[in-house]
Amino acid sequence: MLDKIKEFASEFFVTGDPLILGAQVSIALSVVAIVFVLTFFKKWRWLWTEWLTSVDHKKIGIMYIIASILMLFRGGVDALLMRLQLAAPQLEFLEAEHYNQIFTTHGVIMILFMAMPLMFGLFNIVVPLMIGARDVAFPFLNSLSFWMFFFGAMLFNVSFIIGGSPDAGWLAYPPLSELSGSPGLGQDFYIWGIQISGIGSLATGINFIVTILKMRAPGMTLMKMPMFVWSVLSSCITIIFAFPILTVTLFLLFIDRYLGAHFFTLDGGGNPMMYINLIWMWGHPEVYIVILPAFGIFSEIVSAFSKKKLFGYKSMVFALMSISFFSFFTWAHHFFTMGSGANVNAFFALTTMLIAIPTGVKVFNWLFTMYRGRLSFPTPMMWTVAFIPCFVIGGMTGVLLSVAPADFQFHNSYFLIAHFHQVLIGGVVFGYFAGLYYWWPKMFGFKLHEGLGKWAFWFWNIGFYVCFMPQYALGLMGMTRRVNTYDFDMGWQPLNVVSTVGGFLMGIAFLFQIWQIAHSIKFFKKVDNGDNWDGRTLEWSIPSPAPLYNFARIPQVQSQDDWWETKQRRAAGEPEPAPAPLEPIHMPKNSGIPFIMSVCWFVLGFGLVWDWLWMAIPGFLGVVACLLARSFTYDTDYYIPVDEVERTEAALRGSK
């Protein structure tokens, strides 16, 4: 009996690597510490009622952001481990298999489990406030979306210590990702972790499209929406067309592995290039899914800290929507070397160059907005200004990669790695950091410490250029991606050492950001009012943090930047219409079904990974039971009475 238990444990837990053992111990200690704190301070009920069952879009947004920060730490540690391995030739810091697992998990975590939830967190916190709504269109679905993402991410991450991580690359090309190339469980964790979280992402896209189109405040026409809302709309439209492709592609791969089909195996009549086409038909729009909202963030910040209306509003709208459209016609530039022929390569080269035009338009619009503006440079504006040269370089190298003949030199080299990170860090991460600093007071009612924020800013930016500029040169010197070691005579060591130093500078920057948050919480200083940046859009018209119902009275919108125009009219002494009388506010009730259903999805996915039908079937039945329970739940909403609204408003606005 004891021997069977030992045999099972050796298969169930990942063993043999000191780094993984350290992770297992630290995770176990963290779980014990969390359980102890919640029990000691008697916070289990509070956790359940205030957070786990909440359908409040603001709390859901905060949970997205917390999850993304945790994933940034995990993915960042993976990156630093890779940089250490490549710092010197023939280094044996990481075994080849472990290195492959780390670069696979790094890519998946940073794109799907860090950038996406950070984006969705800002969607949740800002969009309803910007359009004058009291919640999203489907609050229950919003909660379900978060928990599906969260448990999908947990299913993927648990593979690091249980069963084994995937090691076929972050896009899992066959035949390496097929059962013949990856017989272990890592690839199944990959499939089901992404599938479960992907369902949540698709639901979020649907939710916010409906929210934006149907729940805007009276008077807010489409062409009066803030630019961030336009960027969210364009991103969500891309989501609803791109993510079903990912879902189908991974399901076909699962059928190959689980049922012995041959969709992507040559020896069975399948075609691995079909997988590569399908995965990039999702993969390249995914890049624009995460960067379009960053463009909206920069637009809001540039306008706010230039004290000017955004230059070229209509051209910005056209640029965002055209990028969303053209993003579906560029996927084959990822494999110009496949041998499709000159005509196919020429078409995708032209579409790739074409999509650079609306991107360039936005850069000029931001610069013209700043021109002759009354500029100030708090932390959000610093991130915005730093983004522009970084993204211009990334865009220029992207155009170089779009030249099909030149791509035969660049393909799968570190030149591509540098370009990809230039765009994803310099565009997406810098953008979401800017948004976090900008809207942090609206979320929590206090600003982050500016001094520590500037230290983090400079370490991030200097570290970024030190890390990735050498990689362009390494790519031109012939260093290919996905290598875990190299010989002394290649001449790559000096630049790899520099790149590694840059990676650790970014790691120090992250520590400064954690210090900044902790310092700001400890020395809590509540903002004087809800408009701490002298903002232009509706979210700054209400107290910080926003009350449960957001707006006591739904605003009447008259123009773009309506809150800014209202403040100008007040300053000019113009009379304002008498406020409408308060009315009871309709709100959704909290529900535990999304959390429980997502747990059932986790159980279903875990059972399918291990081929344990005794676990998968109850998990599936649990999902069905939750759907039925929701279908027959009629008590789903309530009204906040007028006297409670009056008390809340008096308490919040009395602090001004």
XYZ file of C-alpha atoms in Angstrom:
656
model
C 0.000 0.000 0.000
C 2.766 2.412 0.993
C 4.665 1.609 -2.212
C 1.566 2.416 -4.293
C 1.161 5.738 -2.511
C 4.825 6.597 -3.145
C 4.490 5.618 -6.802
C 1.370 7.738 -7.213
C 2.973 10.715 -5.429
C 6.044 10.504 -7.675
C 3.782 10.689 -10.743
C 1.426 13.300 -9.280
C 3.995 15.798 -7.952
C 6.880 17.185 -9.984
C 10.106 16.073 -8.322
C 13.841 16.227 -8.881
C 14.390 19.957 -9.487
C 15.428 22.139 -6.530
C 13.751 25.223 -8.025
C 10.426 23.413 -8.356
C 10.771 21.953 -4.873
C 11.317 25.483 -3.567
C 8.182 26.627 -5.404
C 6.166 23.766 -3.925
C 7.308 24.637 -0.406
C 6.650 28.365 -0.853
C 3.173 27.727 -2.290
C 2.311 25.388 0.589
C 3.523 27.931 3.154
C 1.583 30.737 1.413
C -1.632 28.714 1.447
C -1.172 27.877 5.134
C -0.507 31.551 5.919
C -3.618 32.723 4.035
C -5.835 30.157 5.745
C -4.366 31.091 9.138
C -4.923 34.835 8.627
C -8.505 34.393 7.394
C -9.280 32.080 10.302
C -7.513 34.137 12.981
C -9.223 37.376 11.974
C -12.537 35.587 11.230
C -12.688 36.865 7.662
C -14.083 33.823 5.859
C -17.625 35.181 5.822
C -16.373 38.619 4.751
C -14.374 37.044 1.932
C -17.415 35.122 0.707
C -20.002 37.895 0.909
C -17.864 40.860 -0.155
C -15.615 39.343 -2.823
C -16.161 35.732 -3.908
C -19.882 36.262 -4.567
C -19.728 39.915 -5.616
C -21.205 41.049 -8.934
C -20.041 44.658 -8.440
C -18.017 45.530 -11.535
C -15.548 47.586 -9.472
C -14.681 44.720 -7.121
C -14.425 42.319 -10.044
C -12.029 44.748 -11.703
C -9.879 44.900 -8.565
C -9.743 41.090 -8.415
C -8.654 40.998 -12.079
C -5.851 43.447 -11.301
C -4.659 41.545 -8.222
C -4.573 38.326 -10.265
C -2.633 40.019 -13.062
C -0.023 41.390 -10.624
C 0.485 37.874 -9.243
C 0.853 36.551 -12.786
C 3.302 39.357 -13.628
C 5.442 38.157 -10.727
C 5.269 34.524 -11.886
C 5.968 35.354 -15.539
C 8.710 37.800 -14.562
C 10.505 35.186 -12.471
C 10.368 32.850 -15.480
C 11.938 35.575 -17.620
C 14.768 36.178 -15.150
C 15.492 32.448 -14.941
C 15.802 32.331 -18.740
C 18.072 35.361 -18.774
C 20.314 33.754 -16.134
C 20.555 30.581 -18.206
C 21.587 32.567 -21.294
C 23.990 34.926 -19.525
C 26.988 32.701 -20.277
C 27.822 29.954 -22.800
C 27.323 26.309 -21.847
C 25.696 27.272 -18.561
C 23.962 24.443 -16.704
C 21.724 26.531 -14.464
C 18.533 25.085 -16.025
C 18.166 21.689 -17.650
C 16.928 21.772 -21.242
C 13.500 20.359 -20.363
C 13.007 22.824 -17.531
C 14.084 25.701 -19.776
C 11.536 24.665 -22.408
C 8.830 24.568 -19.762
C 9.773 28.003 -18.491
C 9.726 29.778 -21.857
C 6.410 28.083 -22.662
C 4.764 29.139 -19.407
C 6.327 32.619 -19.584
C 4.662 33.368 -22.916
C 1.260 31.963 -21.964
C 1.185 33.690 -18.578
C 2.298 37.096 -19.797
C -0.166 37.252 -22.707
C -3.221 35.382 -21.452
C -2.942 35.526 -17.671
C -1.238 38.886 -17.090
C -2.060 41.292 -19.953
C -5.629 40.064 -20.492
C -6.788 40.282 -16.836
C -5.050 43.636 -16.382
C -6.978 44.840 -19.421
C -10.269 43.362 -18.188
C -9.687 44.884 -14.759
C -9.476 48.361 -16.262
C -12.520 47.607 -18.458
C -14.533 46.750 -15.375
C -13.460 49.653 -13.240
C -13.609 52.425 -15.819
C -16.071 51.743 -18.645
C -19.375 51.843 -16.672
C -18.202 55.024 -14.914
C -17.167 56.647 -18.193
C -20.502 56.032 -19.897
C -22.626 56.991 -16.887
C -23.893 53.473 -16.143
C -24.543 51.852 -12.783
C -23.165 48.455 -13.778
C -22.354 46.335 -16.800
C -25.102 44.832 -18.934
C -24.788 41.329 -17.452
C -23.408 41.472 -13.867
C -23.812 37.727 -13.265
C -21.959 36.924 -16.489
C -19.272 39.417 -15.499
C -18.637 37.547 -12.246
C -18.639 34.221 -14.084
C -16.138 35.616 -16.615
C -13.680 36.516 -13.872
C -13.906 33.210 -12.045
C -13.608 31.251 -15.304
C -10.444 33.199 -16.074
C -9.115 32.732 -12.545
C -9.647 28.975 -12.305
C -8.377 28.481 -15.866
C -5.207 30.323 -14.869
C -4.923 28.239 -11.700
C -5.344 25.010 -13.684
C -2.531 26.079 -15.996
C -0.241 27.223 -13.167
C -0.737 24.138 -11.003
C 1.045 22.124 -13.707
C 4.309 23.646 -12.472
C 4.144 21.554 -9.303
C 1.636 18.817 -10.235
C 1.902 16.679 -13.346
C 4.489 18.770 -15.191
C 4.438 22.013 -17.185
C 3.866 22.205 -20.954
C 7.065 22.523 -22.973
C 5.918 22.796 -26.604
C 6.105 26.598 -26.814
C 3.492 29.177 -25.909
C 1.510 28.468 -29.096
C 1.969 24.677 -28.923
C 2.786 23.861 -32.543
C 2.218 20.249 -33.586
C 3.717 17.716 -33.947
C 5.584 18.695 -30.755
C 2.292 19.339 -28.944
C 0.766 16.064 -30.128
C 0.836 12.947 -27.953
C 3.870 11.633 -29.824
C 5.909 14.774 -29.072
C 4.497 15.609 -25.629
C 3.327 12.385 -23.980
C 3.181 13.977 -20.531
C 0.336 15.906 -18.932
C 1.730 19.405 -19.431
C 0.089 19.921 -22.800
C -3.302 18.864 -21.428
C -2.956 21.398 -18.610
C -2.175 23.949 -21.332
C -5.268 23.067 -23.359
C -7.786 23.096 -20.532
C -6.319 26.038 -18.629
C -6.556 28.196 -21.743
C -9.933 26.775 -22.783
C -11.590 27.556 -19.457
C -10.118 31.050 -19.167
C -10.852 31.673 -22.866
C -14.573 31.106 -22.298
C -14.434 33.821 -19.656
C -12.611 36.171 -22.051
C -15.196 35.631 -24.779
C -18.024 36.306 -22.309
C -16.316 39.530 -21.228
C -16.109 40.673 -24.838
C -19.836 40.097 -25.341
C -20.681 41.774 -22.031
C -18.824 44.989 -22.743
C -20.072 45.316 -26.310
C -23.637 45.214 -24.995
C -22.751 47.526 -22.095
C -21.260 50.162 -24.399
C -23.969 49.975 -27.050
C -26.986 49.816 -24.725
C -26.139 51.445 -21.373
C -24.668 54.851 -22.211
C -26.051 57.830 -20.337
C -28.764 59.887 -22.091
C -27.205 62.193 -24.652
C -23.985 60.202 -25.027
C -24.047 59.310 -28.707
C -21.349 57.068 -30.121
C -19.361 60.084 -31.259
C -19.451 61.581 -27.769
C -17.963 58.528 -26.092
C -14.547 58.863 -24.428
C -11.739 57.427 -26.538
C -11.007 54.703 -24.000
C -14.565 53.417 -24.460
C -14.026 53.326 -28.227
C -10.808 51.375 -27.706
C -12.635 48.879 -25.463
C -15.378 48.469 -28.065
C -12.869 47.797 -30.858
C -10.980 45.322 -28.655
C -14.156 43.459 -27.667
C -15.325 43.206 -31.274
C -11.973 41.597 -32.062
C -12.385 39.244 -29.082
C -15.747 37.864 -30.214
C -14.376 37.001 -33.651
C -10.914 35.773 -32.591
C -11.463 33.722 -29.450
C -13.850 31.163 -31.009
C -10.979 30.313 -33.373
C -8.724 29.583 -30.386
C -11.432 27.501 -28.710
C -11.979 25.330 -31.785
C -8.242 24.961 -32.478
C -7.395 23.763 -28.972
C -10.427 21.467 -28.939
C -9.203 19.804 -32.138
C -5.760 19.395 -30.561
C -7.415 17.857 -27.497
C -9.298 15.382 -29.709
C -6.002 14.470 -31.382
C -4.421 13.769 -28.006
C -7.382 12.268 -26.157
C -9.221 10.285 -28.837
C -6.405 9.561 -31.291
C -7.701 11.749 -34.127
C -5.339 13.131 -36.764
C -6.352 16.708 -37.512
C -2.761 17.908 -37.238
C -0.668 14.738 -37.727
C 0.798 14.049 -41.156
C 0.986 10.287 -40.697
C -2.795 10.171 -40.207
C -3.693 12.438 -43.105
C -3.787 15.653 -41.087
C -1.800 18.835 -41.555
C 0.161 20.646 -38.820
C 0.156 23.811 -40.946
C -3.616 23.944 -40.511
C -3.023 24.325 -36.772
C -0.426 27.048 -37.328
C -2.788 28.989 -39.595
C -5.639 28.645 -37.106
C -3.593 29.574 -34.045
C -2.256 32.712 -35.736
C -5.711 33.650 -37.010
C -6.365 34.097 -33.291
C -2.818 34.983 -32.262
C -2.248 38.108 -34.276
C -5.629 39.699 -33.509
C -4.825 38.859 -29.868
C -1.885 41.275 -30.034
C -4.278 44.035 -31.076
C -6.875 42.940 -28.526
C -4.463 43.806 -25.725
C -2.936 46.934 -27.275
C -6.068 48.726 -28.502
C -7.238 49.567 -24.943
C -3.735 50.878 -24.195
C -4.198 53.324 -27.081
C -7.426 54.479 -25.447
C -5.664 54.942 -22.097
C -2.957 57.094 -23.671
C -5.631 59.196 -25.384
C -7.367 59.931 -22.071
C -4.127 60.702 -20.234
C -2.653 62.944 -22.952
C -5.858 64.967 -23.087
C -6.135 65.243 -19.284
C -2.562 66.374 -18.659
C -2.386 68.649 -21.701
C -5.620 70.374 -20.605
C -6.793 70.088 -24.189
C -9.421 68.264 -26.167
C -8.025 65.210 -27.937
C -6.796 66.154 -31.401
C -8.443 64.324 -34.314
C -11.220 62.503 -32.449
C -12.873 61.099 -35.574
C -9.581 59.969 -37.083
C -8.753 58.196 -33.809
C -12.089 56.357 -33.911
C -11.467 55.366 -37.520
C -7.926 54.227 -36.662
C -9.088 52.028 -33.780
C -11.871 50.368 -35.750
C -9.740 49.868 -38.866
C -6.986 48.213 -36.788
C -9.621 45.872 -35.359
C -10.718 44.984 -38.916
C -7.299 44.647 -40.548
C -5.893 42.600 -37.649
C -7.642 39.558 -39.152
C -5.755 39.866 -42.457
C -2.146 39.770 -41.289
C -1.706 36.358 -39.637
C 0.441 34.709 -42.313
C 3.292 37.185 -41.806
C 4.262 34.926 -38.891
C 5.380 32.249 -41.322
C 6.585 33.888 -44.519
C 9.206 31.119 -44.635
C 6.546 28.404 -44.903
C 6.673 28.369 -48.702
C 3.188 29.643 -49.548
C 4.447 31.467 -52.619
C 5.165 35.033 -53.667
C 1.515 36.078 -54.095
C 0.450 34.989 -50.602
C 3.526 36.550 -49.018
C 2.997 39.796 -50.943
C -0.641 40.045 -49.812
C 0.166 39.599 -46.135
C 3.193 41.890 -46.389
C 0.977 44.645 -47.787
C -1.748 44.196 -45.169
C 0.881 44.275 -42.420
C 2.297 47.518 -43.774
C -1.228 48.896 -44.203
C -2.122 48.381 -40.542
C 0.867 50.536 -39.586
C -0.870 53.596 -41.097
C -3.719 53.991 -38.562
C -1.222 53.181 -35.815
C 0.960 56.064 -36.964
C -2.064 58.359 -37.141
C -2.652 57.909 -33.422
C 0.929 58.825 -32.535
C 0.624 62.112 -34.417
C -2.752 62.812 -32.787
C -1.215 62.424 -29.323
C 1.693 64.697 -30.252
C -0.661 67.350 -31.663
C -2.789 67.117 -28.521
C 0.286 67.911 -26.431
C 1.342 70.730 -28.782
C 0.820 74.065 -26.981
C -0.996 72.320 -24.174
C -0.606 73.174 -20.495
C 1.461 70.082 -19.844
C 2.109 68.472 -16.483
C 4.025 65.255 -15.887
C 2.733 63.137 -13.020
C 3.431 59.407 -13.212
C 0.627 58.487 -15.681
C 1.849 61.118 -18.146
C 5.465 59.972 -17.771
C 4.476 56.436 -18.804
C 2.569 57.877 -21.766
C 5.471 59.973 -23.001
C 7.863 57.025 -22.548
C 5.548 54.859 -24.616
C 5.756 56.985 -27.763
C 9.448 56.508 -28.743
C 9.364 52.906 -27.532
C 6.357 52.053 -29.645
C 7.690 53.930 -32.673
C 10.812 51.745 -32.579
C 8.655 48.642 -32.174
C 6.475 49.716 -35.097
C 9.461 50.363 -37.333
C 10.975 46.957 -36.607
C 7.528 45.473 -37.241
C 7.505 47.012 -40.701
C 10.961 45.497 -41.286
C 9.551 42.096 -40.330
C 6.652 42.622 -42.743
C 9.054 42.625 -45.698
C 8.773 38.988 -46.733
C 12.273 38.545 -48.241
C 13.907 40.201 -45.212
C 11.909 37.993 -42.879
C 13.896 34.987 -44.098
C 16.768 36.566 -42.121
C 14.740 37.750 -39.139
C 12.452 34.732 -38.732
C 12.761 32.891 -35.406
C 15.718 35.037 -34.410
C 16.210 37.237 -31.374
C 15.431 40.222 -33.616
C 11.837 38.990 -33.542
C 11.990 38.489 -29.760
C 13.154 42.085 -29.313
C 10.417 43.450 -31.601
C 7.682 41.442 -29.896
C 8.689 42.633 -26.424
C 9.198 46.187 -27.670
C 5.549 46.297 -28.701
C 4.057 44.216 -25.891
C 5.993 45.825 -23.030
C 6.475 49.290 -24.490
C 2.874 49.385 -25.698
C 0.688 47.123 -23.588
C 2.456 47.028 -20.206
C 3.424 50.720 -20.248
C -0.157 51.549 -21.241
C -1.767 49.539 -18.479
C 0.696 50.867 -15.914
C -0.276 54.386 -17.010
C -3.949 53.451 -16.633
C -3.382 51.928 -13.199
C -1.643 55.061 -11.912
C -4.294 57.284 -13.491
C -7.374 55.473 -12.175
C -5.913 54.142 -8.917
C -7.468 56.993 -6.858
C -10.847 56.238 -8.427
C -10.516 52.595 -7.372
C -9.282 53.075 -3.810
C -9.645 56.738 -2.867
C -5.916 57.472 -2.500
C -3.016 58.191 -4.818
C 0.097 56.093 -5.139
C 3.327 57.635 -3.875
C 4.758 59.720 -6.716
C 8.406 59.485 -5.650
C 8.495 55.693 -5.548
C 6.481 55.644 -8.773
C 9.178 57.643 -10.527
C 11.892 55.272 -9.275
C 9.879 52.369 -10.665
C 9.364 54.264 -13.919
C 13.064 54.869 -14.528
C 14.125 51.350 -13.562
C 11.478 49.912 -15.916
C 12.468 52.117 -18.827
C 16.242 51.893 -18.469
C 16.003 48.164 -17.788
C 13.781 47.687 -20.821
C 16.215 49.276 -23.279
C 19.236 47.593 -21.680
C 17.467 44.230 -21.933
C 16.000 44.306 -25.433
C 18.144 46.587 -27.583
C 21.035 44.045 -27.520
C 18.617 41.350 -28.669
C 18.137 43.078 -32.035
C 21.893 42.764 -32.574
C 21.921 39.177 -31.320
C 19.227 38.298 -33.838
C 21.238 39.794 -36.684
C 24.259 37.848 -35.390
C 22.327 34.620 -35.849
C 21.048 33.827 -32.364
C 17.766 31.970 -32.719
C 14.921 31.851 -30.248
C 14.145 28.777 -28.119
C 17.825 27.924 -27.509
C 18.876 27.171 -23.950
C 22.628 27.258 -24.488
C 25.290 28.285 -27.004
C 28.994 27.800 -27.637
C 31.804 30.133 -26.581
C 32.870 30.872 -30.142
C 29.489 32.360 -31.194
C 30.376 35.787 -29.779
C 26.973 36.207 -28.134
C 28.009 36.329 -24.481
C 28.686 40.104 -24.008
C 25.298 41.151 -25.354
C 23.522 38.390 -23.437
C 25.147 39.602 -20.207
C 23.929 43.142 -20.914
C 20.446 41.830 -21.702
C 20.365 39.878 -18.440
C 21.340 42.981 -16.467
C 18.436 44.821 -18.104
C 16.038 42.056 -17.128
C 17.049 42.354 -13.486
C 16.665 46.145 -13.609
C 13.034 45.574 -14.628
C 12.719 43.111 -11.763
C 13.924 45.848 -9.378
C 11.339 48.183 -10.909
C 8.588 45.699 -10.061
C 9.802 45.591 -6.457
C 9.613 49.395 -6.348
C 5.996 49.175 -7.512
C 5.134 46.690 -4.759
C 6.888 48.966 -2.263
C 4.945 51.906 -3.673
C 1.593 50.166 -3.143
C 2.514 49.001 0.374
C 3.830 52.465 1.333
C 0.712 54.189 -0.006
C -1.564 51.835 1.946
C 0.407 52.249 5.171
C 0.511 56.055 4.930
C -3.009 56.247 3.562
C -3.925 59.762 2.460
C -7.440 60.045 1.078
C -7.840 62.229 -2.000
C -9.729 65.436 -1.289
C -12.381 64.826 -3.914
C -13.316 62.554 -6.765
C -11.570 64.715 -9.383
C -7.986 64.510 -8.209
C -6.460 64.818 -11.729
C -8.851 67.599 -12.876
C -10.228 65.060 -15.330
C -12.448 65.447 -18.356
C -14.776 62.443 -18.344
C -17.707 61.316 -16.204
C -15.840 59.021 -13.809
C -14.265 62.117 -12.216
C -17.676 63.622 -11.458
C -18.394 61.163 -8.624
C -16.608 60.476 -5.297
C -13.516 58.283 -5.045
C -13.877 55.394 -4.537
C -17.199 55.250 -6.354
C -20.255 54.130 -4.367
C -21.902 50.791 -5.079
C -24.431 52.365 -7.458
C -21.862 54.686 -9.148
C -24.245 57.565 -9.925
C -26.992 58.759 -7.590
C -28.506 60.446 -10.644
C -27.780 59.255 -14.170
C -25.960 62.140 -15.874
C -27.292 63.966 -18.934
C -24.468 64.211 -21.474
C -24.243 67.212 -23.772
C -20.787 66.997 -25.352
C -17.498 65.178 -25.590
C -15.507 65.615 -22.360
C -18.819 66.420 -20.691
C -17.456 66.718 -17.158
C -14.784 69.167 -18.309
C -17.413 71.276 -20.078
C -19.594 71.203 -16.945
C -16.700 72.519 -14.849
C -16.058 75.300 -17.364
C -19.711 76.358 -17.232
C -19.584 76.380 -13.437
C -16.418 78.488 -13.467
C -18.115 80.947 -15.802
C -21.043 81.220 -13.393
C -23.627 79.774 -15.748
C -26.783 78.562 -14.000
C -27.235 74.800 -13.771
C -30.552 72.997 -14.081
C -32.048 71.831 -10.804
C -31.075 68.215 -10.041
C -33.733 65.593 -10.602
C -35.201 64.056 -7.443
C -33.528 60.898 -6.220
C -35.226 57.598 -6.968
C -34.697 54.034 -5.679
C -31.763 52.477 -7.532
C -32.099 49.061 -9.110
C -29.098 46.808 -8.442
C -28.213 43.115 -8.981
C -27.868 40.766 -6.017
C -24.627 38.938 -5.309
C -24.461 35.295 -6.331
C -22.225 32.364 -5.407
C -23.135 30.419 -8.554
C -20.328 31.890 -10.748
C -17.682 30.892 -8.197
C -19.107 27.399 -7.696
C -19.569 26.824 -11.426
C -15.962 27.829 -12.105
C -14.755 25.435 -9.416
C -16.713 22.715 -11.226
C -15.008 23.707 -14.487
C -11.654 23.380 -12.725
C -12.602 19.902 -11.477
C -13.764 18.939 -14.982
C -10.537 20.185 -16.569
C -8.324 18.553 -13.946
C -10.140 15.259 -14.417
C -9.719 15.372 -18.201
C -6.010 16.199 -17.850
C -5.451 13.074 -15.735
C -7.994 10.994 -17.648
C -9.957 10.551 -14.434
C -13.548 10.237 -15.558
C -14.590 9.701 -11.928
C -13.564 13.349 -11.411
C -14.433 14.831 -14.813
C -18.033 13.570 -14.869
C -18.995 15.057 -11.462
C -17.304 18.303 -12.552
C -19.419 18.383 -15.716
C -22.581 17.570 -13.765
C -21.709 20.383 -11.366
C -21.509 22.835 -14.279
C -24.925 21.666 -15.532
C -26.401 21.902 -12.032
C -25.150 25.481 -11.695
C -26.694 26.400 -15.042
C -30.001 24.925 -13.951
C -29.807 26.659 -10.576
C -29.278 29.986 -12.303
C -32.141 29.310 -14.729
C -34.566 28.818 -11.848
C -33.294 31.714 -9.720
C -35.803 34.560 -9.833
C -34.731 36.663 -6.871
C -31.780 38.287 -8.636
C -32.126 42.024 -7.902
C -33.159 44.610 -5.335
C -33.610 48.364 -4.908
C -31.490 50.732 -2.818
C -33.998 53.052 -1.090
C -33.739 56.816 -1.484
C -32.865 57.461 2.164
C -29.887 55.097 1.935
C -28.685 56.843 -1.240
C -28.985 60.223 0.527
C -26.972 59.002 3.517
C -24.282 57.531 1.269
C -24.003 60.687 -0.833
C -23.849 62.898 2.252
C -21.082 60.751 3.756
C -19.048 60.630 0.537
C -19.440 64.216 -0.593
C -19.220 65.620 2.908
C -15.519 64.753 2.921
C -14.785 67.229 0.145
